[in-house]
XYZ file of C-alpha atoms in Angstrom:
684
model
C 11.249 -23.981 15.437
C 14.506 -23.615 17.841
C 17.138 -26.636 18.121
C 15.586 -27.924 21.266
C 12.407 -28.335 19.493
C 13.598 -29.947 16.180
C 15.804 -32.243 18.153
C 12.821 -33.125 20.680
C 10.831 -33.824 17.551
C 13.275 -36.448 15.542
C 14.205 -38.185 18.657
C 10.346 -38.763 19.925
C 9.573 -39.630 16.750
C 12.611 -42.073 16.791
C 11.792 -43.583 20.140
C 8.194 -43.936 18.892
C 9.431 -45.864 15.650
C 11.318 -48.030 18.033
C 8.943 -48.851 20.400
C 6.349 -49.893 17.413
C 8.748 -52.074 15.805
C 9.659 -53.743 19.185
C 5.886 -54.177 19.741
C 5.722 -55.487 15.978
C 8.695 -57.954 16.804
C 6.474 -59.568 20.089
C 2.549 -59.514 18.622
C 3.608 -60.893 15.593
C 4.694 -64.229 17.140
C 1.553 -64.844 19.006
C -0.685 -67.158 17.189
C -3.877 -65.401 17.481
C -2.652 -62.337 16.016
C -1.419 -64.395 12.500
C -4.604 -63.140 10.618
C -3.407 -59.552 11.391
C 0.110 -59.979 10.636
C 0.071 -62.617 7.808
C -3.131 -62.358 5.981
C -1.645 -62.472 2.365
C 0.135 -65.999 3.304
C -2.869 -67.166 5.102
C -5.309 -66.404 1.655
C -2.728 -68.567 -0.341
C -2.472 -71.199 2.033
C 0.998 -70.951 3.377
C 2.395 -70.956 6.624
C 2.111 -67.626 8.528
C 5.821 -67.874 9.815
C 8.267 -68.464 7.165
C 9.761 -71.994 7.939
C 7.099 -73.098 10.192
C 8.807 -71.477 13.159
C 7.184 -69.417 15.726
C 10.371 -69.041 17.828
C 12.416 -67.668 15.221
C 14.362 -64.415 15.525
C 11.637 -61.477 16.176
C 13.693 -59.430 13.448
C 14.067 -62.169 10.636
C 11.303 -59.739 8.846
C 14.021 -57.537 8.109
C 16.574 -60.135 6.461
C 13.474 -61.737 4.747
C 12.460 -58.278 3.312
C 16.109 -57.497 2.154
C 16.409 -60.865 0.444
C 13.263 -61.242 -1.505
C 13.665 -60.924 -4.957
C 11.015 -59.026 -7.262
C 9.594 -62.472 -8.468
C 8.754 -62.892 -4.642
C 6.728 -59.567 -4.683
C 5.202 -60.600 -8.088
C 4.264 -64.120 -6.993
C 2.547 -62.663 -3.645
C 1.198 -59.285 -4.372
C 1.311 -59.128 -8.668
C 3.108 -56.717 -10.773
C 1.453 -53.357 -9.823
C 3.108 -53.981 -6.190
C 6.406 -54.749 -7.851
C 5.776 -51.759 -9.906
C 5.440 -49.785 -6.764
C 8.737 -51.066 -5.629
C 10.423 -49.905 -8.684
C 8.797 -46.762 -7.702
C 10.624 -46.612 -4.276
C 13.873 -47.849 -5.516
C 14.077 -44.738 -8.521
C 13.240 -42.324 -5.901
C 15.732 -43.900 -3.441
C 18.268 -43.822 -6.355
C 17.738 -40.258 -6.954
C 17.780 -38.991 -3.741
C 21.315 -41.061 -2.731
C 23.190 -40.044 -6.207
C 21.885 -36.169 -5.466
C 23.119 -36.674 -1.769
C 26.380 -38.276 -2.734
C 27.247 -34.991 -4.240
C 25.284 -32.173 -3.021
C 26.136 -32.831 0.957
C 29.712 -32.941 0.923
C 29.811 -29.975 -1.870
C 27.040 -27.617 -0.817
C 26.947 -27.806 3.090
C 31.060 -26.737 3.133
C 30.187 -24.070 0.588
C 27.189 -22.771 2.643
C 29.046 -23.045 5.901
C 31.836 -21.053 5.224
C 29.908 -18.056 4.134
C 28.076 -15.386 6.520
C 24.912 -14.308 4.589
C 22.471 -15.137 7.555
C 23.994 -12.136 9.740
C 23.577 -10.129 6.847
C 19.916 -10.761 6.205
C 16.726 -10.284 7.999
C 14.518 -12.537 5.815
C 16.554 -15.330 4.528
C 16.909 -17.489 7.838
C 15.819 -21.040 7.941
C 13.715 -20.746 11.405
C 13.254 -17.129 11.849
C 16.816 -16.503 13.649
C 16.452 -18.999 16.195
C 18.259 -21.750 14.454
C 21.464 -20.739 13.255
C 23.173 -23.911 13.071
C 20.670 -25.105 10.206
C 20.860 -21.952 8.456
C 24.325 -21.994 8.003
C 24.089 -25.381 5.886
C 21.667 -23.648 3.516
C 21.299 -21.257 0.719
C 19.755 -18.648 3.022
C 23.742 -18.328 4.365
C 24.920 -17.526 0.898
C 25.186 -13.602 0.187
C 23.519 -12.000 -2.812
C 25.569 -12.146 -6.101
C 28.107 -14.449 -4.532
C 30.404 -16.610 -7.073
C 29.517 -19.458 -4.462
C 25.996 -19.805 -5.983
C 27.879 -21.145 -8.885
C 27.777 -24.685 -6.780
C 24.510 -24.555 -6.155
C 23.570 -23.824 -9.518
C 25.403 -26.749 -11.353
C 23.918 -28.641 -8.237
C 20.717 -28.017 -9.728
C 21.536 -29.518 -13.057
C 23.129 -32.641 -11.258
C 19.883 -33.765 -9.778
C 17.755 -33.060 -12.849
C 20.241 -35.479 -14.918
C 20.294 -37.824 -12.162
C 16.379 -37.547 -12.631
C 16.236 -38.204 -15.915
C 18.496 -41.062 -16.298
C 17.122 -43.020 -13.549
C 13.385 -42.208 -14.718
C 14.207 -43.440 -18.135
C 15.875 -46.451 -16.796
C 12.846 -47.339 -14.632
C 10.394 -46.758 -17.454
C 12.236 -49.455 -19.351
C 12.149 -51.690 -16.916
C 8.544 -51.581 -16.046
C 7.884 -51.841 -19.892
C 9.673 -55.039 -19.706
C 7.783 -56.465 -16.217
C 4.578 -55.382 -17.818
C 5.289 -57.280 -21.164
C 6.375 -60.253 -19.486
C 3.274 -60.601 -17.416
C 0.990 -60.333 -20.425
C 3.090 -62.984 -22.285
C 2.233 -64.984 -19.797
C 1.289 -68.632 -21.191
C -1.807 -68.749 -18.489
C -5.552 -67.982 -19.460
C -6.576 -64.667 -18.210
C -10.010 -63.971 -18.827
C -9.694 -59.974 -19.493
C -7.289 -60.751 -22.216
C -9.828 -62.771 -24.620
C -12.581 -59.942 -24.098
C -13.182 -56.348 -24.926
C -15.581 -54.173 -23.467
C -18.113 -52.148 -25.986
C -19.635 -49.823 -23.918
C -26.580 -51.605 -14.885
C -27.609 -54.360 -13.449
C -29.419 -54.501 -10.273
C -28.060 -55.209 -7.158
C -27.728 -58.487 -5.436
C -31.094 -57.844 -2.826
C -30.727 -61.061 -1.094
C -27.197 -60.899 0.315
C -27.938 -58.566 3.166
C -30.889 -60.734 4.589
C -28.299 -63.923 3.890
C -25.920 -62.601 6.082
C -28.190 -61.586 8.772
C -29.459 -64.847 8.954
C -26.238 -66.538 9.014
C -25.498 -64.201 11.994
C -28.954 -65.169 13.779
C -28.633 -68.960 13.610
C -24.745 -68.713 14.842
C -26.124 -66.504 17.818
C -29.107 -69.236 18.333
C -26.711 -72.049 18.161
C -24.356 -70.083 20.652
C -27.138 -69.867 23.252
C -28.044 -73.545 22.992
C -24.517 -74.607 23.597
C -24.963 -72.332 27.052
C -28.200 -74.369 27.373
C -30.324 -71.306 26.831
C -31.861 -72.023 23.553
C -33.313 -68.608 23.324
C -33.886 -67.420 19.426
C -32.508 -63.950 18.239
C -35.272 -61.456 17.893
C -35.259 -57.746 16.658
C -37.727 -54.813 15.808
C -38.682 -55.019 11.879
C -38.627 -50.999 11.615
C -36.462 -48.709 10.790
C -32.805 -49.667 11.413
C -34.181 -52.256 14.336
C -35.062 -49.702 16.466
C -38.938 -49.517 16.165
C -41.970 -51.620 14.696
C -42.979 -55.046 16.078
C -40.718 -57.443 17.422
C -40.056 -60.501 15.235
C -38.084 -64.095 15.269
C -34.811 -62.922 13.358
C -34.298 -66.789 12.075
C -37.815 -66.769 10.779
C -38.147 -63.160 9.415
C -34.965 -63.699 7.549
C -36.250 -67.052 5.921
C -39.362 -65.616 4.805
C -37.879 -62.192 3.620
C -35.106 -64.306 1.440
C -38.011 -66.656 0.092
C -39.713 -63.672 -0.774
C -37.035 -61.720 -2.393
C -35.542 -64.717 -4.536
C -39.052 -64.768 -6.386
C -38.762 -61.206 -7.275
C -35.360 -61.525 -7.886
C -35.445 -64.273 -10.512
C -38.361 -62.498 -12.119
C -36.365 -59.264 -12.602
C -33.579 -61.583 -14.055
C -35.534 -62.963 -16.309
C -37.151 -59.679 -17.459
C -33.302 -58.190 -17.840
C -31.994 -60.851 -19.759
C -34.961 -60.859 -22.081
C -35.970 -57.190 -22.729
C -33.626 -55.092 -20.657
C -30.599 -54.811 -22.735
C -28.021 -52.280 -22.366
C -26.172 -50.061 -24.230
C -22.945 -51.664 -23.663
C -21.306 -55.226 -23.944
C -18.648 -57.223 -23.444
C -17.740 -59.089 -26.718
C -15.476 -62.530 -26.333
C -12.906 -63.669 -28.538
C -10.844 -66.830 -28.868
C -7.528 -65.492 -29.713
C -5.602 -62.858 -27.386
C -4.403 -61.349 -30.604
C -7.879 -61.092 -32.165
C -9.019 -59.220 -28.902
C -6.217 -57.068 -28.552
C -6.598 -55.514 -32.447
C -10.180 -55.234 -32.048
C -9.801 -53.157 -28.940
C -7.308 -50.922 -31.121
C -9.302 -50.701 -34.200
C -11.758 -47.660 -34.929
C -14.935 -49.249 -35.137
C -17.470 -46.408 -36.393
C -16.638 -43.019 -38.114
C -18.378 -41.029 -35.325
C -16.174 -40.935 -31.847
C -19.709 -41.628 -29.631
C -20.435 -44.887 -31.356
C -18.907 -48.124 -30.884
C -16.230 -46.970 -28.383
C -14.076 -50.026 -27.605
C -11.286 -50.457 -24.851
C -9.613 -53.457 -23.560
C -11.820 -55.207 -21.130
C -10.533 -54.794 -17.014
C -10.436 -57.991 -14.814
C -13.994 -59.158 -13.917
C -13.452 -58.305 -10.386
C -12.820 -54.690 -11.486
C -15.553 -54.105 -13.634
C -18.321 -51.138 -12.234
C -21.391 -52.327 -13.520
C -23.456 -49.100 -13.123
C -20.703 -47.016 -15.276
C -20.928 -49.262 -18.009
C -24.106 -47.833 -19.618
C -23.019 -43.939 -19.390
C -23.295 -42.578 -22.767
C -20.205 -40.805 -24.448
C -21.097 -37.273 -24.021
C -22.368 -37.730 -20.483
C -19.040 -39.187 -19.581
C -17.328 -36.200 -20.740
C -19.805 -33.715 -19.273
C -19.553 -35.576 -15.770
C -15.446 -35.612 -16.268
C -15.339 -31.693 -16.580
C -17.876 -31.355 -13.918
C -15.559 -33.659 -11.430
C -12.450 -31.246 -12.423
C -14.417 -28.083 -11.739
C -15.307 -29.608 -8.136
C -11.665 -30.849 -7.797
C -10.452 -27.144 -8.676
C -12.802 -25.542 -5.982
C -11.871 -28.210 -3.561
C -7.993 -27.359 -4.214
C -8.679 -23.490 -3.968
C -10.783 -23.577 -1.017
C -9.046 -26.191 0.789
C -6.187 -24.307 0.570
C -7.980 -21.439 2.923
C -8.221 -23.842 6.044
C -4.685 -25.338 5.528
C -3.276 -22.079 5.122
C -4.999 -20.946 8.298
C -3.916 -24.212 9.980
C -0.465 -23.583 8.798
C -0.067 -20.247 10.344
C -2.481 -20.478 13.609
C -0.625 -23.861 14.514
C 2.897 -21.743 15.391
C 3.191 -21.140 18.998
C 3.835 -17.353 17.947
C 0.816 -16.883 16.195
C -1.264 -18.546 19.051
C -0.009 -16.492 21.699
C -1.056 -13.314 19.622
C -4.718 -14.570 18.634
C -5.379 -16.528 21.786
C -3.863 -14.559 24.851
C -5.147 -16.662 27.197
C -3.336 -19.719 26.116
C -0.009 -17.829 27.136
C 0.070 -19.425 30.590
C -0.218 -22.934 28.804
C 2.202 -22.603 25.824
C 4.650 -21.111 27.856
C 5.485 -24.151 29.985
C 9.027 -25.191 28.678
C 8.082 -29.034 28.530
C 5.168 -28.468 26.903
C 6.317 -25.823 24.347
C 9.019 -28.115 23.224
C 6.390 -30.793 22.207
C 3.798 -28.602 20.914
C 6.285 -26.699 18.613
C 7.941 -30.162 17.485
C 4.505 -31.600 16.564
C 1.426 -29.456 16.304
C 1.536 -28.180 12.849
C 2.769 -31.336 11.505
C -0.048 -33.208 13.334
C -2.961 -30.884 12.307
C -1.743 -31.007 8.742
C -1.513 -34.803 8.618
C -5.170 -35.090 10.002
C -6.814 -32.588 7.969
C -5.515 -34.721 4.820
C -6.896 -37.888 6.116
C -10.500 -36.599 5.716
C -9.965 -36.166 1.621
C -9.464 -39.747 -0.249
C -12.756 -40.813 0.330
C -14.316 -37.687 -1.417
C -12.129 -37.848 -4.310
C -12.584 -41.800 -4.783
C -16.286 -41.091 -5.241
C -15.577 -38.138 -7.550
C -13.514 -40.448 -9.493
C -16.188 -43.082 -9.649
C -18.500 -40.561 -10.580
C -16.989 -39.633 -13.949
C -18.082 -42.994 -15.540
C -14.812 -44.637 -15.384
C -15.386 -48.879 -16.060
C -12.987 -50.500 -13.768
C -11.662 -50.161 -10.304
C -8.126 -49.573 -10.956
C -8.606 -46.890 -13.467
C -10.908 -45.011 -10.867
C -7.731 -45.669 -8.385
C -5.785 -43.890 -10.691
C -7.634 -41.108 -11.444
C -8.050 -40.386 -7.326
C -4.408 -40.709 -6.901
C -3.932 -38.123 -9.521
C -6.523 -35.742 -7.929
C -5.059 -36.062 -4.452
C -1.460 -35.556 -5.978
C -2.294 -32.224 -7.139
C -4.226 -31.531 -4.306
C -1.709 -31.931 -1.566
C 1.240 -30.373 -3.780
C -0.828 -27.298 -3.930
C -2.269 -27.058 -0.542
C 0.501 -28.601 1.540
C 3.902 -27.648 -0.596
C 2.648 -24.483 -1.774
C -0.052 -23.716 0.991
C 2.123 -23.930 3.920
C 4.907 -22.086 2.313
C 2.665 -18.963 1.209
C 0.609 -19.218 4.405
C 3.173 -18.895 6.998
C 4.933 -16.212 5.403
C 1.743 -14.413 3.989
C 0.809 -14.189 7.705
C 3.793 -12.956 8.946
C 4.690 -10.356 6.759
C 1.157 -9.051 5.979
C 2.127 -5.590 7.121
C 5.442 -5.467 4.682
C 3.151 -6.689 1.723
C 0.630 -3.936 2.645
C 3.373 -1.261 2.517
C 5.101 -2.744 -0.750
C 2.479 -5.214 -2.868
C 5.605 -5.565 -5.383
C 7.597 -7.342 -2.711
C 5.603 -10.344 -2.252
C 7.340 -12.301 -4.765
C 10.833 -11.801 -3.186
C 9.095 -12.098 0.340
C 7.824 -15.591 -0.925
C 11.245 -16.752 -2.317
C 12.841 -15.683 0.796
C 10.704 -17.595 2.597
C 11.487 -20.861 1.184
C 14.670 -21.728 3.610
C 12.364 -20.661 6.334
C 10.229 -23.708 5.832
C 12.786 -26.334 5.764
C 12.768 -27.358 9.191
C 9.011 -27.660 9.057
C 9.215 -30.140 5.711
C 12.128 -31.624 7.372
C 10.045 -32.647 10.469
C 7.260 -33.608 8.439
C 8.964 -35.921 6.498
C 10.461 -37.616 9.693
C 6.900 -37.629 11.406
C 5.705 -39.460 7.971
C 8.635 -42.157 8.230
C 9.043 -42.629 11.598
C 5.602 -42.492 13.153
C 3.942 -43.593 9.894
C 5.849 -46.337 8.825
C 6.007 -47.381 12.848
C 2.205 -47.658 12.793
C 2.315 -49.313 9.264
C 4.382 -52.369 10.679
C 2.952 -53.047 13.911
C -0.592 -52.643 12.771
C -1.413 -51.894 16.000
C -5.071 -50.022 15.223
C -6.048 -53.247 13.018
C -5.103 -55.258 15.850
C -7.152 -53.557 18.209
C -10.204 -53.339 15.651
C -9.766 -57.368 15.018
C -9.774 -58.092 18.536
C -12.464 -55.733 19.561
C -14.988 -57.060 16.752
C -14.000 -61.082 17.155
C -14.700 -60.595 21.188
C -17.978 -58.654 20.499
C -19.016 -58.380 16.997
C -18.166 -61.216 15.095
C -21.007 -64.305 15.355
C -20.128 -66.289 11.818
C -16.926 -67.401 10.013
C -17.486 -64.872 7.350
C -17.893 -62.008 9.714
C -14.377 -63.239 11.413
C -12.904 -62.938 8.124
C -14.159 -59.548 7.220
C -12.741 -58.300 10.326
C -9.144 -59.242 9.544
C -9.399 -59.028 6.060
C -6.312 -56.223 5.194
C -7.620 -54.881 2.111
C -5.016 -53.887 -0.936
C -1.919 -51.333 -0.696
C -4.217 -48.271 -1.209
C -2.313 -46.641 -3.961
C -4.871 -44.095 -4.210
C -3.341 -42.252 -1.077
C 0.113 -44.140 -0.825
C 1.303 -43.043 -4.400
C 0.258 -39.165 -3.966
C 1.723 -39.066 -0.317
C 5.188 -40.614 -1.580
C 5.080 -37.824 -4.309
C 4.373 -34.964 -2.032
C 7.787 -36.321 -0.195
C 9.401 -36.434 -3.479
C 8.337 -32.831 -4.247
C 9.234 -31.383 -1.048
C 12.586 -33.254 -1.035
C 13.451 -32.384 -4.812
C 12.641 -28.518 -4.208
C 14.685 -28.184 -0.962
C 17.816 -30.519 -2.190
C 19.633 -27.552 -3.143
C 18.189 -24.870 -0.926
C 18.777 -26.845 2.018
C 20.570 -30.066 1.256
C 20.137 -31.460 4.786
C 16.719 -32.622 3.887
C 18.344 -35.114 1.403
C 19.009 -37.797 4.317
C 15.772 -37.866 5.483
C 14.158 -38.406 1.997
C 16.443 -41.200 1.753
C 15.296 -42.512 5.468
C 11.959 -42.370 4.159
C 12.076 -43.937 0.959
C 14.591 -46.550 2.303
C 12.557 -47.553 5.543
C 9.353 -47.398 3.237
C 11.030 -49.892 0.753
C 11.724 -52.446 3.733
C 8.528 -51.955 5.815
C 6.310 -52.470 2.564
C 8.110 -54.975 1.106
C 7.128 -56.833 4.493
C 3.420 -56.090 4.084
C 3.644 -56.583 0.530
C 4.928 -60.333 0.978
C 2.741 -61.173 4.333
C -0.396 -58.549 4.694
C -1.901 -56.858 2.063
C -3.728 -58.881 -0.516
C -4.208 -57.158 -4.065
C -7.596 -55.999 -5.039
C -6.555 -55.903 -8.686
C -4.274 -56.597 -11.354
C -3.754 -53.720 -14.066
C -0.051 -55.011 -14.961
C 1.644 -51.825 -14.068
C -0.955 -49.075 -15.475
C -0.270 -46.886 -12.588
C 3.714 -46.535 -13.592
C 3.148 -43.726 -16.333
C 1.064 -41.793 -13.930
C 3.975 -42.199 -11.400
C 6.748 -41.261 -13.686
C 4.392 -37.852 -15.381
C 4.356 -36.842 -11.327
C 8.099 -37.524 -10.897
C 8.592 -34.969 -13.923
C 6.045 -32.844 -12.308
C 7.682 -32.311 -9.152
C 11.084 -31.883 -11.033
C 9.697 -29.166 -13.189
C 8.330 -27.331 -10.018
C 11.791 -28.051 -8.431
C 13.693 -26.491 -11.402
C 10.831 -22.964 -11.332
C 11.500 -22.748 -7.600
C 15.668 -22.491 -8.092
C 15.009 -20.509 -11.056
C 13.125 -18.037 -8.845
C 15.218 -18.408 -5.652
C 18.466 -17.731 -8.104
C 16.738 -14.642 -9.508
C 15.870 -13.152 -5.991
C 19.410 -14.039 -5.174
C 20.669 -11.478 -7.930
C 22.926 -14.208 -9.586
C 23.482 -12.809 -13.152
C 24.136 -16.169 -14.257
C 20.539 -17.394 -13.318
C 19.193 -17.532 -17.247
C 21.511 -21.008 -17.589
C 19.014 -22.602 -15.532
C 16.256 -21.753 -18.244
C 17.032 -24.669 -20.434
C 16.112 -27.095 -17.804
C 12.582 -27.133 -17.517
C 12.582 -27.093 -21.483
C 14.605 -30.537 -21.356
C 12.158 -31.788 -18.726
C 9.256 -31.029 -21.120
C 10.975 -32.766 -23.863
C 12.027 -35.620 -21.895
C 8.478 -36.285 -21.000
C 7.348 -35.793 -24.340
C 10.191 -38.441 -25.670
C 9.027 -41.172 -22.606
C 5.376 -40.448 -23.535
C 5.726 -41.216 -27.231
C 8.380 -44.206 -26.898
C 6.291 -45.822 -23.856
C 3.035 -44.999 -23.164
C 1.163 -46.478 -26.261
C 2.400 -50.012 -24.389
C 0.459 -49.082 -21.248
C -2.784 -48.097 -23.005
C -3.024 -51.028 -25.184
C -1.693 -54.486 -25.309
C 0.952 -54.675 -28.089
C 0.407 -57.436 -30.794
C 3.700 -58.793 -30.570
C 3.199 -59.364 -26.742
C -0.357 -60.784 -27.387
C 0.891 -63.102 -29.891
C 2.250 -65.647 -27.743
C 1.115 -69.456 -27.440
C -0.564 -70.345 -24.376
C -0.219 -73.540 -22.305
C -3.651 -74.830 -23.188
C -6.333 -73.786 -25.033
C -8.672 -71.230 -23.786
C -11.846 -72.629 -21.775
C -14.457 -70.044 -23.478
C -17.480 -71.160 -21.029
C -15.188 -70.397 -18.164
C -13.902 -67.167 -19.312
C -17.643 -65.878 -20.302
C -18.659 -67.231 -16.739
C -16.234 -64.931 -15.157
C -17.609 -61.956 -16.397
C -21.717 -62.546 -15.249
C -22.224 -60.279 -12.685
C -23.280 -61.623 -9.359
C -26.875 -60.127 -9.843
C -27.429 -62.112 -12.788
C -26.324 -65.513 -10.834
C -29.319 -67.550 -9.638
C -29.957 -67.548 -6.046
C -31.380 -71.046 -5.938
C -28.604 -72.492 -3.869
C -28.169 -75.590 -2.037
C -27.522 -75.340 1.599
C -24.133 -76.738 1.687
C -23.044 -74.625 -1.017
C -24.019 -71.311 0.435
C -21.126 -70.489 2.411
C -18.848 -70.915 -0.775
C -21.100 -68.890 -2.783
C -21.550 -66.131 -0.609
C -17.865 -65.808 -0.119
C -17.417 -65.765 -3.987
C -20.235 -63.350 -4.255
C -18.346 -60.797 -1.737
C -14.867 -61.303 -3.795
C -16.887 -60.360 -6.950
C -18.573 -57.256 -5.525
C -15.473 -55.628 -4.242
C -15.768 -52.775 -7.350
C -19.521 -53.381 -7.983
């Protein structure tokens, strides 16, 4: 990538972000868009615009986000969201403290050497971007004493990471303890899960009946009075044409009778091999969940109960050994996915460079050689191809995680997040690095197979500009789209105009869901991995990492306070996984630096060997000190007096699955009951 392509990429990304931010500033003040830009406030019964003024400064959201406190985030979006911001702040602190030392020290050291001219391989951009080459380790000659500065910098980044991640672990532990000590009654704190229930089969017909009645009322207002009809066959495409209202009423009556009979039979005869056991004390429930109840591990497996809305009922009765078999089967499938997904991603990273397109598809030469088009393609093509390709994966990983037999929604999110992290690190960070290099150096490797490791190590600076552009694209365009919510806005207005007939359908059209930790956290971790691994090799990447997390903190602070509605509360259970992956990224960084110093033939490279060992020791200490309190509720935390005695009947009823709730509801209760059922089914 040459200088014009690089600057074009950054410039156009920045312009796109400014345009999207201006669009947000204008669109968010339109009253008809309030449900898209302020749903979290609306759901909580607050005014969409803070202070009630729609004529306020359109950029007031920036000062509101900056002035918001951690307690504001907890009040609006819960502990899990506050913990996510601890993660963002921690990574931002690591990059800022690293950059404060690395940028003023390493850039002059690199710029004043002349290694680029003496090396055929160590160029950051295949010899076309000499200005950036001079600011990286690629410009340092082999065995040069200047490498001492980079070695010390490697230790500095590691020490900063240890210090800030330890501090963050203590802070998150305190947040979790404070939340669990709350004097409010939370049903899950009075129950334990001792490890299938039918779906609510009439709900689909109820929704269709409401829609048919709304269509009929609308036609009556227009003076037509025509009852809606549909075909009763497959997907409404074939079969006899029937009156929709009468048909759905008959179906509901017919299924209600069968449903109630099945409920009675289930309660009387179809008892399952799992149970929720309730206690009148939080301490007793916490003690029971941590006790060994049977000598054999596959009997009486007891865990803390998740929130009622998180329970995945179909997974509760999966037996112990079946869960283990499923788990290893899923791990094997994920392993194959990682390995075989690397093939197309490696191909994409190699194929989408213009030089390779010219070689493989000669008929495209007249197109890609147009100066204006060439600049745009070089700036965006590989990064966009990679981002689009990655967007296809999350749903598969969520499905696989649920298949393991995990009993709660938040646990499924954590499991899918871990799988996605390993996938993108291996396939994006490692795959892109290996792919581009092997493709261009294939003939050299054929002649001398032993040169592969040296070639791969030397290729690291050569991918710096790709990753800098990738990070810039993610924070400028990605956060611009996040803030402006253009896609959700268009979808909402299209559905509102052409598809939604009832209030329930309208709410479903604008309801934003949660912050999507399953994909957001791994993506952030990928950026952490990229920036850490290149922080010493090419320090110019650090400001881009700082911009990514600073802008992310600002934009997502606004979204957490006003947009996203949490789907669950796990009291920070995601944090140990975040912390582990920060250290995983640090280990990869340390291994990368060991390899790079090795191929640079620096005699003092062994001084770096203690770093990975220190990281493993640090991980072990953190896990022993903190992790237990995230797996179980500490008794000193549970042993706090409540504001009022728990109402055990309400606690019990909160765990009753929708399929065992009677469907004989009065007409005036129907709308309210339907909304409650839909909320309860979020993870069923």
